[in-house]
Coordinates of C-alpha atoms and ligand atoms in Angstrom, one line a residue:
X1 CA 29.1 11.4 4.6
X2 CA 30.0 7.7 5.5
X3 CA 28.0 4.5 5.6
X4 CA 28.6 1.4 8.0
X5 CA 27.0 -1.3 8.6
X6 CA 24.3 -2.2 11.0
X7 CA 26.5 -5.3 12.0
X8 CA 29.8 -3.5 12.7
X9 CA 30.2 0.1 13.5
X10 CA 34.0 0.0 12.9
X11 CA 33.5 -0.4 9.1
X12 CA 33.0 2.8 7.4
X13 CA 32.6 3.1 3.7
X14 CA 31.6 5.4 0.7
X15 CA 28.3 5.6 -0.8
X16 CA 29.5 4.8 -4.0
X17 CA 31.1 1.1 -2.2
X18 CA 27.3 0.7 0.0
X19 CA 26.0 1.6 -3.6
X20 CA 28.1 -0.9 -5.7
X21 CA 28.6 -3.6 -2.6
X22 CA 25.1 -3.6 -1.7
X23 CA 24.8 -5.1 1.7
X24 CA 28.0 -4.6 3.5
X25 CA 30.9 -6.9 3.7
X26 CA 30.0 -8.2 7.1
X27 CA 26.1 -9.6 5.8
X28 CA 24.8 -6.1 7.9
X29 CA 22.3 -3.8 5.8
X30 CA 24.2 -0.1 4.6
X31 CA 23.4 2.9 7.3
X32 CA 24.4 6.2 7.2
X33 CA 27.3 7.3 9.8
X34 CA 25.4 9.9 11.4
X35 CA 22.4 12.0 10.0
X36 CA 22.4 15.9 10.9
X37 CA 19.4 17.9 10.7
X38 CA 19.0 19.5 7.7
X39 CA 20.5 23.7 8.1
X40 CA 18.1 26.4 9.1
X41 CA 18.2 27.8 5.5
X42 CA 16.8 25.0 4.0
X43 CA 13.6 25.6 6.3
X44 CA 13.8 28.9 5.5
X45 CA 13.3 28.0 2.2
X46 CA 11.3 24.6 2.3
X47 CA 7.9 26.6 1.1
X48 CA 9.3 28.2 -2.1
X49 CA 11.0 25.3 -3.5
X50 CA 10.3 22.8 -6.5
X51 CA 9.7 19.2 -5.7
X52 CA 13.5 19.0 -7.4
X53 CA 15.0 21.7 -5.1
X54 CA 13.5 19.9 -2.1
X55 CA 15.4 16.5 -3.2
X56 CA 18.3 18.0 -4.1
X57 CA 18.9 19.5 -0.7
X58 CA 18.1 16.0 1.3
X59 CA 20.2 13.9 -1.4
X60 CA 23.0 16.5 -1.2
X61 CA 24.7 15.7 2.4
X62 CA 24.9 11.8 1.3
X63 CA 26.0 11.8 -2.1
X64 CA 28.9 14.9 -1.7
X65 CA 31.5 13.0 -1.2
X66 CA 31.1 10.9 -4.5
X67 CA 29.1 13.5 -6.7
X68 CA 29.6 17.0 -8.0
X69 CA 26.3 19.5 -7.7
X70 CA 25.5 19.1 -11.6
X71 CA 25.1 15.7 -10.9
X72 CA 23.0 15.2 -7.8
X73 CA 21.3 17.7 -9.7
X74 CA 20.7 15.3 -12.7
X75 CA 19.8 12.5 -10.3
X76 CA 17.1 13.9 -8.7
X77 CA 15.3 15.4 -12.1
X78 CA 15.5 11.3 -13.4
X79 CA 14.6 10.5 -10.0
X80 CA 11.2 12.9 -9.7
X81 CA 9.8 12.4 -13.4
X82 CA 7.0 12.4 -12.5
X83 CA 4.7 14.2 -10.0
X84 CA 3.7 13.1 -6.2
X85 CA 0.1 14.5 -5.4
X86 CA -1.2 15.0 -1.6
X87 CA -4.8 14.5 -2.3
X88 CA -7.6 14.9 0.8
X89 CA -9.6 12.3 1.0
X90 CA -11.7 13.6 3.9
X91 CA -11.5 16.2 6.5
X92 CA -8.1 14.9 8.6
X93 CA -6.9 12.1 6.1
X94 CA -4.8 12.8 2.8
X95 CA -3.3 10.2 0.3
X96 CA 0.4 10.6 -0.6
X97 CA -0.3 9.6 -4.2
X98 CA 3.5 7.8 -5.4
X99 CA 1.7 5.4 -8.2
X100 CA 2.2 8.3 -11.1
X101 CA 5.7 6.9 -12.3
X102 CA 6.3 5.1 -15.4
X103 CA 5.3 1.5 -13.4
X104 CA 2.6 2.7 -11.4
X105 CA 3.7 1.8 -7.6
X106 CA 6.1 3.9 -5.4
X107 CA 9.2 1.7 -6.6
X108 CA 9.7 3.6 -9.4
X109 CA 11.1 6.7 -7.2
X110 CA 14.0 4.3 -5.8
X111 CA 14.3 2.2 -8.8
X112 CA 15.5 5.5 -10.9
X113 CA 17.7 7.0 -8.5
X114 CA 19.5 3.9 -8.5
X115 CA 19.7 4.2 -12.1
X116 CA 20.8 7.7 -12.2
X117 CA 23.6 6.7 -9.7
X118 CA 24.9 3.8 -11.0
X119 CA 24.4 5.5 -14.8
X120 CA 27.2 8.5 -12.9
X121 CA 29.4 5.9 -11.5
X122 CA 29.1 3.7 -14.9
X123 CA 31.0 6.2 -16.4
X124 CA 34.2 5.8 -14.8
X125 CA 34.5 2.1 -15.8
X126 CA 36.0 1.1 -18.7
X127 CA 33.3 -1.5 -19.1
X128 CA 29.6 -1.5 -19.7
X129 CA 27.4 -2.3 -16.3
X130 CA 25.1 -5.2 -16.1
X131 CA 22.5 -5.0 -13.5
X132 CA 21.0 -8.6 -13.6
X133 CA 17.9 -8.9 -11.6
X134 CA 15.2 -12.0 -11.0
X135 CA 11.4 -11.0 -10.7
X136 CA 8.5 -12.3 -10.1
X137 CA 6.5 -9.2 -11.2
X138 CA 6.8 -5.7 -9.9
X139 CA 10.7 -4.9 -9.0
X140 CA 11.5 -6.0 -13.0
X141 CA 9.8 -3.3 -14.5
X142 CA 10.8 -0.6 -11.8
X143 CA 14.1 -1.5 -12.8
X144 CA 13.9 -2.1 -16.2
X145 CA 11.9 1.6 -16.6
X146 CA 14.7 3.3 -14.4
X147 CA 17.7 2.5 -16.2
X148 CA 15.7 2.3 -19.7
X149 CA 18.4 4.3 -21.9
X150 CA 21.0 5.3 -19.3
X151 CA 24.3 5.7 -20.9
X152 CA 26.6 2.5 -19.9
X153 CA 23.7 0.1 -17.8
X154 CA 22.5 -2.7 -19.3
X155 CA 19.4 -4.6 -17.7
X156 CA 19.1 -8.2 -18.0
X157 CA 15.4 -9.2 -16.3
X158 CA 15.2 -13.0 -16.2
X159 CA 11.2 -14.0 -15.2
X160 CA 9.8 -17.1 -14.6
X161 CA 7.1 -17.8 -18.3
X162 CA 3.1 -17.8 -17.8
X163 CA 3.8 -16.7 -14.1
X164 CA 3.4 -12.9 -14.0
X165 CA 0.5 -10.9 -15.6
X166 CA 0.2 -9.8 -18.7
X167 CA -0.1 -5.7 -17.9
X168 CA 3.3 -6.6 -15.9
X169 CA 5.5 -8.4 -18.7
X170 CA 4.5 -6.3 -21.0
X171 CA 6.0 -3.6 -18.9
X172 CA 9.9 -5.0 -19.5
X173 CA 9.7 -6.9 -22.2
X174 CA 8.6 -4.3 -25.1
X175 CA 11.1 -1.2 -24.5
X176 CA 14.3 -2.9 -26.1
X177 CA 17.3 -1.0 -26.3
X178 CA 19.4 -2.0 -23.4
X179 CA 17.0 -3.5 -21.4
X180 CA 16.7 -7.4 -22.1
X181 CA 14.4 -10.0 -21.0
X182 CA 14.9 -13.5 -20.4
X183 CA 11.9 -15.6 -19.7
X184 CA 13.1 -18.8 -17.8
X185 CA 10.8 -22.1 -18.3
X186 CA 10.7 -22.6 -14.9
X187 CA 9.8 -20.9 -11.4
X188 CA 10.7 -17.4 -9.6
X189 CA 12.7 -19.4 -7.5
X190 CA 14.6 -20.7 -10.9
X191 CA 14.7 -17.4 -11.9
X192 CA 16.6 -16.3 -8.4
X193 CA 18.9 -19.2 -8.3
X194 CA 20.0 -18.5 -11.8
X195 CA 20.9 -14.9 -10.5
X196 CA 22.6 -16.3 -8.0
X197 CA 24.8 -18.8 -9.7
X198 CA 25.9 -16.1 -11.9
X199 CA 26.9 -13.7 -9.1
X200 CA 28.6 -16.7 -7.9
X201 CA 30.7 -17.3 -11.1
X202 CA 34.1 -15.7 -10.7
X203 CA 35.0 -15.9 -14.5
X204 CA 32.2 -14.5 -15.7
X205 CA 32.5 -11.4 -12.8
X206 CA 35.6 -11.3 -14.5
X207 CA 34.2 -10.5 -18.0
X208 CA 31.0 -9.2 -17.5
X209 CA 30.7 -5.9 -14.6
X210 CA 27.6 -7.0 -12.7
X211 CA 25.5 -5.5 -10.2
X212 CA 22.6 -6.2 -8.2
X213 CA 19.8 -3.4 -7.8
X214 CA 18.5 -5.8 -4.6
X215 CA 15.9 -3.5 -2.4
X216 CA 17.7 -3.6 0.6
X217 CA 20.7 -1.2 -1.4
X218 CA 20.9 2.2 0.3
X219 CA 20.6 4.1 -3.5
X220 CA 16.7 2.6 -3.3
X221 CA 15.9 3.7 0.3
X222 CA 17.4 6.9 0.4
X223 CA 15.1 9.0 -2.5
X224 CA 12.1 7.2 -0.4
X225 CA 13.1 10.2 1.9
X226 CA 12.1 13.1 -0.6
X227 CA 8.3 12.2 -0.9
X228 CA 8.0 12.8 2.9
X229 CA 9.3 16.1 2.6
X230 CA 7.2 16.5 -0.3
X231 CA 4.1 15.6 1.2
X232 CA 5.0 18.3 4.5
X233 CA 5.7 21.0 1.3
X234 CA 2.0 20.9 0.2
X235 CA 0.5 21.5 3.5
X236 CA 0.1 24.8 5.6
X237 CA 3.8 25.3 7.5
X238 CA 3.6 23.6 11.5
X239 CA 1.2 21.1 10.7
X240 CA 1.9 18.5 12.8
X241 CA 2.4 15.2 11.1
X242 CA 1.6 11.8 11.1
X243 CA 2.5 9.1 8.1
X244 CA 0.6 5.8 7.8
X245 CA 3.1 3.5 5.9
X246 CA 1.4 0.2 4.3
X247 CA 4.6 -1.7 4.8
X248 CA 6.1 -5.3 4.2
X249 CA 9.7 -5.4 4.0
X250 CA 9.8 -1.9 5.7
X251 CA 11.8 0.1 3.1
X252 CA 9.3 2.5 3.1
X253 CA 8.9 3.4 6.8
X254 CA 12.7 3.3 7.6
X255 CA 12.9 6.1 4.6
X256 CA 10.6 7.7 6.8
X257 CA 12.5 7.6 9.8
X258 CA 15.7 8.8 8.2
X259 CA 13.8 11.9 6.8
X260 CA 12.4 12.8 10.6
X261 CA 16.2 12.3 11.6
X262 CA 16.7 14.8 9.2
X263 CA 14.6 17.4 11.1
X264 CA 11.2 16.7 9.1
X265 CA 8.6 17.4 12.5
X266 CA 7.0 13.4 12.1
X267 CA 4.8 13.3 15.0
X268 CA 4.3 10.0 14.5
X269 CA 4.6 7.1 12.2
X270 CA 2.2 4.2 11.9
X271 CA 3.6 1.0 10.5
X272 CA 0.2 -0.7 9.1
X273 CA 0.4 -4.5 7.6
X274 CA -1.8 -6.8 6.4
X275 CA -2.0 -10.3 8.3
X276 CA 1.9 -10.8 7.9
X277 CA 2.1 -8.4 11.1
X278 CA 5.2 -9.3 12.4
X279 CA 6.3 -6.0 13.2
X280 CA 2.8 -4.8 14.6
X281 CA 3.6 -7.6 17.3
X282 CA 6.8 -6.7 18.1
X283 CA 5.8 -3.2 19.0
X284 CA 3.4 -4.5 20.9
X285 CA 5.2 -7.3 23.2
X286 CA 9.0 -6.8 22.4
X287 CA 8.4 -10.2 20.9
X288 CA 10.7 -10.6 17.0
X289 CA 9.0 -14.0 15.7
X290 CA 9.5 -13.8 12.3
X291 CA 7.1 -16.0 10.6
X292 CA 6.8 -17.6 6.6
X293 CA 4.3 -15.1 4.7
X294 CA 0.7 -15.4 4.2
X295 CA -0.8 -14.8 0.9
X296 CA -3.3 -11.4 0.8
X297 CA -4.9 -9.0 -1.4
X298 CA -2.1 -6.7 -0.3
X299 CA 0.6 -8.9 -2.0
X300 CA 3.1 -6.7 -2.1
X301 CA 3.4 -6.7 1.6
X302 CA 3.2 -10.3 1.9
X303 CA 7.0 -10.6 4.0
X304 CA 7.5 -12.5 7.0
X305 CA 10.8 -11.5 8.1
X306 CA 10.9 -7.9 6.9
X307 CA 14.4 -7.2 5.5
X308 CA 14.7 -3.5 7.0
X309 CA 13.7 -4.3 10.4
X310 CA 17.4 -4.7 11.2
X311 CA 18.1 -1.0 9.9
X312 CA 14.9 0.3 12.3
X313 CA 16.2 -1.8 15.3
X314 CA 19.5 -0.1 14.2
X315 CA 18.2 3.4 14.0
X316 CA 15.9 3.1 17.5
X317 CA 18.1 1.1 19.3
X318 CA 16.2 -0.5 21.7
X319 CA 12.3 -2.0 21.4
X320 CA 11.0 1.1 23.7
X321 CA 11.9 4.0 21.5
X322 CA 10.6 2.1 18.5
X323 CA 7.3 1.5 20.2
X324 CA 7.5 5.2 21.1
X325 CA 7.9 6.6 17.8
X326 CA 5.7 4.0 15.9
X327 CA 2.6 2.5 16.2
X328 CA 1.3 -1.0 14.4
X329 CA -1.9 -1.8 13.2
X330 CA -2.6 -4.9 11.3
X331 CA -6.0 -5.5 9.4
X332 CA -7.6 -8.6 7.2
X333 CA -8.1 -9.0 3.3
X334 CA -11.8 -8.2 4.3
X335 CA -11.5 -4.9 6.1
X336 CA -9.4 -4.0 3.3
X337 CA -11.9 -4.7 0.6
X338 CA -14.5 -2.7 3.6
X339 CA -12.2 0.3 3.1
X340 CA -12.1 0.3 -0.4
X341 CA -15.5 -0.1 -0.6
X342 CA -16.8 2.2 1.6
X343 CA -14.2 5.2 1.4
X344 CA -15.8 5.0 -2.4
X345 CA -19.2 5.0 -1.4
X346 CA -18.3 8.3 0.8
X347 CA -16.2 10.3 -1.2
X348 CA -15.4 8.5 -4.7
X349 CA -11.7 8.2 -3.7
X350 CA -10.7 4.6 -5.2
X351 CA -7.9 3.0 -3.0
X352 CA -5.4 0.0 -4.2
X353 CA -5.3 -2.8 -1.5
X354 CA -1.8 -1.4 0.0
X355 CA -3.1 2.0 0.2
X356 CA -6.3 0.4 1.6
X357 CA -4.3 -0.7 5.0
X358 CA -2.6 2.5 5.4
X359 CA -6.0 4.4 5.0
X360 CA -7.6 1.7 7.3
X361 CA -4.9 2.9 10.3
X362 CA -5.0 6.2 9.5
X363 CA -9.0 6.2 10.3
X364 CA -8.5 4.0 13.3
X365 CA -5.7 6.5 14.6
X366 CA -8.1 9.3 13.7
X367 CA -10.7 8.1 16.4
X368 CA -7.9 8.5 19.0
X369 CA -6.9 11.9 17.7
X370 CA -9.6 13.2 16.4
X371 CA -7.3 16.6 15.8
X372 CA -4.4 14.4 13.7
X373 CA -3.6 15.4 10.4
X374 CA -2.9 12.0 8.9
X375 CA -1.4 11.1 5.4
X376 CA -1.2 7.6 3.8
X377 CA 1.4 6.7 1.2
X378 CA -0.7 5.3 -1.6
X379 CA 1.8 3.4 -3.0
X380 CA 0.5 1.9 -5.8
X381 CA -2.2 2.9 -8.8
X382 CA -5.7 1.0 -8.3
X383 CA -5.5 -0.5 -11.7
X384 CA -2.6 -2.7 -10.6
X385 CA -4.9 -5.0 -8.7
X386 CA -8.0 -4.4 -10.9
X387 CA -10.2 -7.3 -10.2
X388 CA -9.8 -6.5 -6.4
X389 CA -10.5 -3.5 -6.7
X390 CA -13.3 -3.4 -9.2
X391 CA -15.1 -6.0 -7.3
X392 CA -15.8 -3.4 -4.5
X393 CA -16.1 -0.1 -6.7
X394 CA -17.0 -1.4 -10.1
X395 CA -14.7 -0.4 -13.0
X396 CA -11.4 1.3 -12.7
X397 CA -10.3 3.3 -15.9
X398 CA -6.9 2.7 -17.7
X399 CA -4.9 5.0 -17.7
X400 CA -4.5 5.9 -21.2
X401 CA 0.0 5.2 -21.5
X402 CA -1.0 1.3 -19.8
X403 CA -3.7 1.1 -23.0
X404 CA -0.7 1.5 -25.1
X405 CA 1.4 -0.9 -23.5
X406 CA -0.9 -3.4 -23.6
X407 CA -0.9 -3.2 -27.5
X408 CA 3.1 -2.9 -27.6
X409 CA 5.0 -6.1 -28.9
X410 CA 6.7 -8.2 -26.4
X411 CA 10.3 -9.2 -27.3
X412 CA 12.3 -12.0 -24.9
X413 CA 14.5 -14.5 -25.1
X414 CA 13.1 -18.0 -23.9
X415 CA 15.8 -20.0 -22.2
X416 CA 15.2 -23.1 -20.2
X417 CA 15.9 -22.8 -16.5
X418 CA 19.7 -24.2 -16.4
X419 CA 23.0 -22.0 -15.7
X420 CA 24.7 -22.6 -19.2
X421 CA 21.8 -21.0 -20.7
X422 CA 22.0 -17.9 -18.7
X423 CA 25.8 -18.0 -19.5
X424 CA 25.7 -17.9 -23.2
X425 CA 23.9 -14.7 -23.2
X426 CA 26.6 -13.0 -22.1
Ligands
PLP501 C1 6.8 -2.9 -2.1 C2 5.5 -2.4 -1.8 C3 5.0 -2.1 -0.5 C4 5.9 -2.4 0.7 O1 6.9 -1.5 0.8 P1 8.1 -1.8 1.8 O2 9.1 -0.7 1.6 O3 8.7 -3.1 1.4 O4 7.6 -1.9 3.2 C5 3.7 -1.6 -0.4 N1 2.9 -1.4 -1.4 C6 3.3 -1.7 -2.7 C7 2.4 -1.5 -3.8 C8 4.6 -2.2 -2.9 O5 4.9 -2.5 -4.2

């Protein structure tokens, strides 16, 4: 299959140049060519297999040109580590559990099949690769988890010191081996600019192989495809379906998209935010006013100007299918601490904040359709935001691997926040 850009039609390329290039060379965001359904054997099939036979067959069509089966096979095992419960929650709404990964939050699943890829195409370079990547948080552990111990990757996480939590720099600075962290005395925005400086530095490019794994490259949005299948697998066969997709820069939903294009029956999709609801408007008046972000409880959906909404206005082409296929609901940081709350009280479920606001729509879609089956991706593990949520449902138990981390010793590299210092670690 070919990719092209969302900016230029004309401009076909591999996956292994969207993968390695990242956006394409026109500033447009990587698509695929054309998506076919998925064959009739594969249906035929979809009940009897594994989670891994599932991926393999979605991942196959994309990655065949660049890949031999043993390795799409190997991709998708690194990819799905780990296992992705449907749990009921109540009698029409289910929770598409994606927080079991070494990270606890749904980045994990496209954070390790980037690795696996890259780790594949690593291999026919002469030189080692160096995925450098700024973070203010969450996207440096994904990362530095999914190529932890890939043959030929090196990880270089540069975060801004005292600025992220403790349960989250202790998740890339204490596994070593060939993942490194530099903690900048400075700001994210140091930490980005740094990045950028060293992308921009041709003599160093010359030395040094470096990539980006930036969210917007299609090796992250593509595996987000398998879960939906997954989530279809562990239901009775016709049901009809409709996902509720806490979103903020839209990855999530577009992955979505791509698997109904693939033939997955998506009745429809609701695209829930918090109060950054730029795309609930736009489905609503036609109106694109992309705004600076808001801080919420939900701050991982905290985007103004969502990144993939140029791959959905790409994939619906105009404002009217999009509003036909998706609906937006947008709630507050106190009807998300409501739902936590009182979805607790009811049934002992315990939501995070992001799965709070995909919960929220699913129950506010439900009153409409009070026959929908509707599933929420719970995309990340309560614990992650445990004062939030313990202030609604009292305390949230540890998993027993984050315990461990917590006591593991943290090993980085201070530098101040200037270019030469980023330099001479290389
Ligand atoms: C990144 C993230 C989201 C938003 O996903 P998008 O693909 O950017 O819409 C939601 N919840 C959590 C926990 C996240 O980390």
């Amino acid at each position: 299959m070919k990719f092209h850009s969302t900016r230029h039609a004309g401009l076909s390329f591999s996956f292994r140049e969207a993968v390695l290039h990242g956006l394409a060379p026109d500033g447009g965001l990587v698509v695929p060519e054309q998506i076919s359904s998925l064959p009739p054997s594969f249906w035929a099939n979809f009940s009897r297999y594994s989670p891994e036979e599932i991926a393999y067959e979605v991942a196959w069509p994309f990655l065949k040109t660049d890949f031999i089966p043993a390795q799409v096979q190997q991709i998708v095992q690194h990819t799905l580590s780990f296992s992705i419960p449907l749990v009921r929650v109540n009698s029409s709404i289910y929770s598409l559990e994606l927080f079991h990964g070494p990270t606890l939050a749904f980045k994990d699943v496209g954070a390790r099949f980037l690795a696996a890829v890259l780790g594949h195409l690593a291999k026919d370079e002469p030189r080692e690769t160096t995925v450098l990547v700024a973070t203010s948080g969450d996207t440096g552990s994904a990362v530095a988890h999914g190529f932890y111990n890939v043959p030929g990757t090196r990880v270089v996480v540069l975060y801004p010191s005292g600025k992220v939590s403790e349960l989250q720099e202790k998740q890339f600075t204490t596994l070593g081996g060939n993942i490194t962290a530099l903690e900048v005395e400075g700001t994210f925005d140091d930490c980005q600019q740094l990045v950028k400086q060293a992308f921009a530095d041709a003599d160093l490019r010359q030395r040094v192989s470096l990539t980006s794994a930036n969210s917007i490259n299609i090796a992250r949005l593509l595996p987000q495809t398998f879960y939906y299948f997954l989530a279809a697998a562990q239901l009775p066969p016709e049901t009809p379906l409709v996902f509720s997709v806490p979103s903020g820069n839209f990855g999530n939903l577009t992955a979505g998209v791509l698997a109904q294009r693939m033939g997955l029956p998506v009745e429809k999709f609701l695209a829930a935010t918090n109060r950054n609801d730029t795309v609930p408007v736009y489905l609503r008046t036609g109106q694109f006013d992309p705004k600076p972000s808001v801080p919420t409880i939900s701050n991982a959906m905290d985007v103004g100007n969502p990144s993939n909404f140029e791959r959905l206005v790409h994939l619906f082409g105009t404002q009217r299918m999009m509003a036909a296929a998706l609906e937006g609901y947008a709630y507050s940081d106190s009807e998300t601490r409501d739902a936590i709350r009182t979805l607790f009280r009811d049934t002992g479920y315990v939501l995070d904040p992001h799965g709070a606001i995909g919960y929220l729509a699913c129950r506010d879609y439900a009153t409409r359709h009070p026959n929908a089956c509707c599933i929420f991706l719970e995309t990340a593990h309560p614990v992650k935001f445990k004062e939030t949520v313990e202030g609604q449902v009292g305390e949230v138990e540890v998993p027993e691997r984050l315990r461990k981390l917590l006591t593991a010793t943290k090993q980085s590299i201070k530098i101040p926040a200037r270019y030469e210092a980023l330099r001479s670690q290389f």
